[in-house]
Amino acid sequence: MPTESKLLSFLTDMKYLLKGKVLIANVLPVFTAYWLALHFSGARFMDHLGLFLLTMAGSTLVISGALMLNNWYESDLDTKMERTRNRPTVTGAFPLRAVLWAGSITTVIGLSIMMFTTYEAAAYSFLGWFFYVVLYTFWSKRKYTLNTIIGSISGAFTPLIGWAVITPADHIVPVALFYLLFIWQIPHTLAIAIKRLEDYTRAGVPMLPVVSGIGVTIRQIIVYVIVLLPLPFILIGPLGWIFFTFALALTLGWTILVAMGPKTKDKKVWAQMNVRYSILYLVLILLAMIILTAF
């Protein structure tokens, strides 16, 4: 029993260190774009199984390394925020020096693995890491509300990684996926910032609702969700009318939800609804792309 308890505690700490949901949300677009690149290039999955394993291992390690370095650098902020107090960098379960080394080594191994795929995919992997670790974590998060935009650029590189492993990412589909991931992350993150306003205020992080207020933030969320509306139209050609109808319905549903924001009394409940819907939106959009090209 003590051994099982220690193992469970270790796995729980690893989940917090790697921000489990965030890791999955970044790896899923890599796989989706890889799958779509196979489909549109006429390649067979089993003919590229080794390449697939390299891609998923390398990209996951690069993303994991970035997340660990983020936790290492932000440990002082995490002590002030209720939602991050269970991270092992705060509780002391993992020494900060060990996390720094783990994040650095994991990043190097991941990028090295990606070099065995294509140089373009490796370049996108590095750019995603660089935007998240250097430009977002080290430079902008503590200084500018622009940090949300920079963090969103980082996450938008993930589909380019998966696509570029198979064929150059100069196709409308990976460009549309970059657009989707970039725009999607902004209202998703701003909704989290409203929900966790006290946390960010206490930690002194200049998120938009902290600096400009909830009203301005809600208006920004509405604008960015509306900007997602062209996506289904862009992808009619490659993915067809079934995807178009499904994606448009999901986007209109989110548009209606965000439009309720200014008149909703409990803004935090509204923000939580948007966080949940945004996650569902992204997962369903990506799964629809995979399923519709599987047959």
Coordinates of N, CA and C in Angstrom, one line a residue, residues 13-27 59-75 78 83-84 87-89 94 96 98-100 102-107 125 128-134 136-138 141 151 154-155 158 185:
D13 N 1.5 14.3 -9.2 CA 2.5 15.5 -9.3 C 2.9 15.7 -10.7
M14 N 3.1 14.6 -11.5 CA 3.5 14.7 -12.9 C 2.4 15.3 -13.7
K15 N 1.1 14.9 -13.3 CA 0.0 15.5 -14.1 C -0.1 17.0 -13.9
Y16 N 0.2 17.5 -12.6 CA 0.2 18.9 -12.4 C 1.4 19.6 -13.0
L17 N 2.6 18.9 -13.0 CA 3.8 19.5 -13.6 C 3.6 19.7 -15.1
L18 N 3.0 18.7 -15.8 CA 2.8 18.7 -17.2 C 1.5 19.3 -17.6
K19 N 0.7 19.8 -16.7 CA -0.5 20.4 -17.0 C -1.4 19.5 -17.9
G20 N -1.7 18.3 -17.4 CA -2.3 17.3 -18.2 C -3.2 17.7 -19.3
K21 N -4.2 18.5 -19.0 CA -5.2 18.9 -20.1 C -4.5 19.8 -21.1
V22 N -3.6 20.6 -20.7 CA -2.9 21.5 -21.6 C -2.0 20.7 -22.6
L23 N -1.4 19.7 -22.0 CA -0.5 18.8 -22.8 C -1.3 18.1 -23.9
I24 N -2.5 17.5 -23.5 CA -3.3 16.8 -24.4 C -3.9 17.8 -25.5
A25 N -4.3 19.0 -25.1 CA -4.8 20.0 -26.0 C -3.8 20.4 -27.0
N26 N -2.5 20.2 -26.7 CA -1.4 20.6 -27.7 C -1.0 19.4 -28.6
V27 N -1.1 18.2 -28.0 CA -0.7 17.0 -28.8 C -1.8 16.6 -29.8
S59 N 7.3 15.6 -30.5 CA 6.4 16.7 -30.2 C 5.9 16.7 -28.7
T60 N 5.6 15.5 -28.2 CA 5.1 15.5 -26.8 C 6.2 15.9 -25.9
L61 N 7.5 15.4 -26.2 CA 8.6 15.8 -25.3 C 8.9 17.3 -25.4
V62 N 8.8 17.9 -26.6 CA 9.1 19.3 -26.7 C 8.0 20.1 -25.9
I63 N 6.8 19.7 -26.1 CA 5.7 20.4 -25.4 C 5.8 20.2 -23.9
S64 N 6.2 19.0 -23.5 CA 6.3 18.7 -22.0 C 7.5 19.5 -21.5
G65 N 8.6 19.6 -22.2 CA 9.7 20.4 -21.8 C 9.3 21.9 -21.6
A66 N 8.6 22.4 -22.5 CA 8.1 23.8 -22.4 C 7.2 24.0 -21.2
L67 N 6.3 23.1 -20.9 CA 5.4 23.2 -19.8 C 6.2 23.1 -18.4
M68 N 7.2 22.2 -18.4 CA 8.0 22.1 -17.2 C 8.8 23.4 -16.9
L69 N 9.4 24.0 -18.0 CA 10.1 25.2 -17.8 C 9.2 26.3 -17.4
N70 N 8.0 26.3 -17.9 CA 7.0 27.3 -17.5 C 6.7 27.2 -16.0
N71 N 6.5 26.0 -15.5 CA 6.2 25.7 -14.1 C 7.4 26.1 -13.2
W72 N 8.6 25.8 -13.7 CA 9.8 26.2 -13.0 C 9.9 27.7 -12.8
Y73 N 9.8 28.4 -13.9 CA 9.9 29.9 -13.8 C 8.8 30.6 -13.1
E74 N 7.6 30.0 -13.1 CA 6.5 30.7 -12.5 C 6.1 30.2 -11.1
S75 N 7.0 29.5 -10.5 CA 6.7 28.9 -9.1 C 6.4 29.9 -8.1
D78 N 2.8 30.9 -8.8 CA 1.9 29.8 -8.5 C 1.6 29.7 -7.0
R83 N -5.5 28.0 -7.9 CA -5.6 26.9 -8.9 C -4.3 26.2 -9.1
T84 N -3.1 26.9 -8.7 CA -1.8 26.3 -9.0 C -1.1 25.9 -7.8
R87 N 0.7 22.3 -7.6 CA 1.8 22.0 -8.5 C 3.0 21.6 -7.6
P88 N 3.8 20.6 -8.1 CA 4.9 20.1 -7.3 C 6.0 21.1 -7.1
T89 N 6.1 22.1 -8.0 CA 7.0 23.2 -7.8 C 6.6 24.1 -6.7
F94 N 8.8 18.3 -6.1 CA 9.9 18.2 -7.0 C 10.8 19.5 -6.8
L96 N 13.0 22.6 -7.5 CA 13.0 23.5 -8.7 C 14.2 23.2 -9.6
A98 N 15.7 20.4 -10.1 CA 15.4 19.2 -10.9 C 14.4 19.4 -12.0
V99 N 13.4 20.3 -11.8 CA 12.4 20.6 -12.8 C 13.1 21.4 -13.9
L100 N 14.0 22.3 -13.6 CA 14.7 23.0 -14.6 C 15.5 22.1 -15.5
A102 N 15.0 18.8 -15.9 CA 14.1 17.9 -16.6 C 13.5 18.6 -17.8
G103 N 13.1 19.9 -17.6 CA 12.5 20.6 -18.7 C 13.5 20.9 -19.8
S104 N 14.7 21.2 -19.5 CA 15.8 21.4 -20.5 C 16.1 20.2 -21.2
I105 N 16.4 19.1 -20.5 CA 16.8 17.8 -21.1 C 15.6 17.3 -22.0
T106 N 14.4 17.4 -21.5 CA 13.2 16.9 -22.3 C 13.1 17.6 -23.6
T107 N 13.3 19.0 -23.5 CA 13.2 19.8 -24.7 C 14.3 19.4 -25.7
S125 N 8.5 23.0 -34.3 CA 8.6 22.6 -32.9 C 9.4 23.5 -32.1
G128 N 7.4 26.9 -31.7 CA 6.3 26.8 -30.7 C 6.9 26.9 -29.3
W129 N 8.0 26.1 -29.1 CA 8.7 26.2 -27.8 C 9.2 27.6 -27.5
F130 N 9.9 28.2 -28.4 CA 10.5 29.5 -28.2 C 9.4 30.6 -27.9
F131 N 8.3 30.6 -28.6 CA 7.2 31.5 -28.3 C 6.7 31.3 -26.9
Y132 N 6.5 30.0 -26.5 CA 5.9 29.7 -25.2 C 6.9 30.0 -24.0
V133 N 8.1 29.5 -24.2 CA 9.1 29.6 -23.0 C 9.7 31.0 -23.0
V134 N 10.3 31.5 -24.1 CA 11.0 32.7 -24.1 C 10.1 33.9 -24.1
Y136 N 6.7 34.2 -24.2 CA 5.5 34.2 -23.3 C 5.9 34.1 -21.8
T137 N 6.6 33.0 -21.4 CA 6.9 32.8 -20.0 C 7.9 33.8 -19.4
F138 N 9.0 33.9 -20.1 CA 10.1 34.7 -19.6 C 9.9 36.2 -19.8
K141 N 4.6 37.6 -20.0 CA 3.5 37.2 -19.1 C 3.4 38.2 -17.9
G151 N 1.1 33.7 -26.3 CA 0.9 32.4 -25.9 C 0.1 31.6 -26.9
S154 N 2.1 30.5 -29.9 CA 2.9 29.3 -29.6 C 2.0 28.0 -29.8
G155 N 0.8 28.0 -29.3 CA 0.0 26.8 -29.5 C -0.5 26.6 -30.9
T158 N 1.4 23.9 -33.3 CA 1.2 22.4 -33.2 C 0.7 21.7 -34.4
Q185 N -7.5 30.1 -28.9 CA -6.9 30.2 -27.6 C -7.1 31.5 -26.9

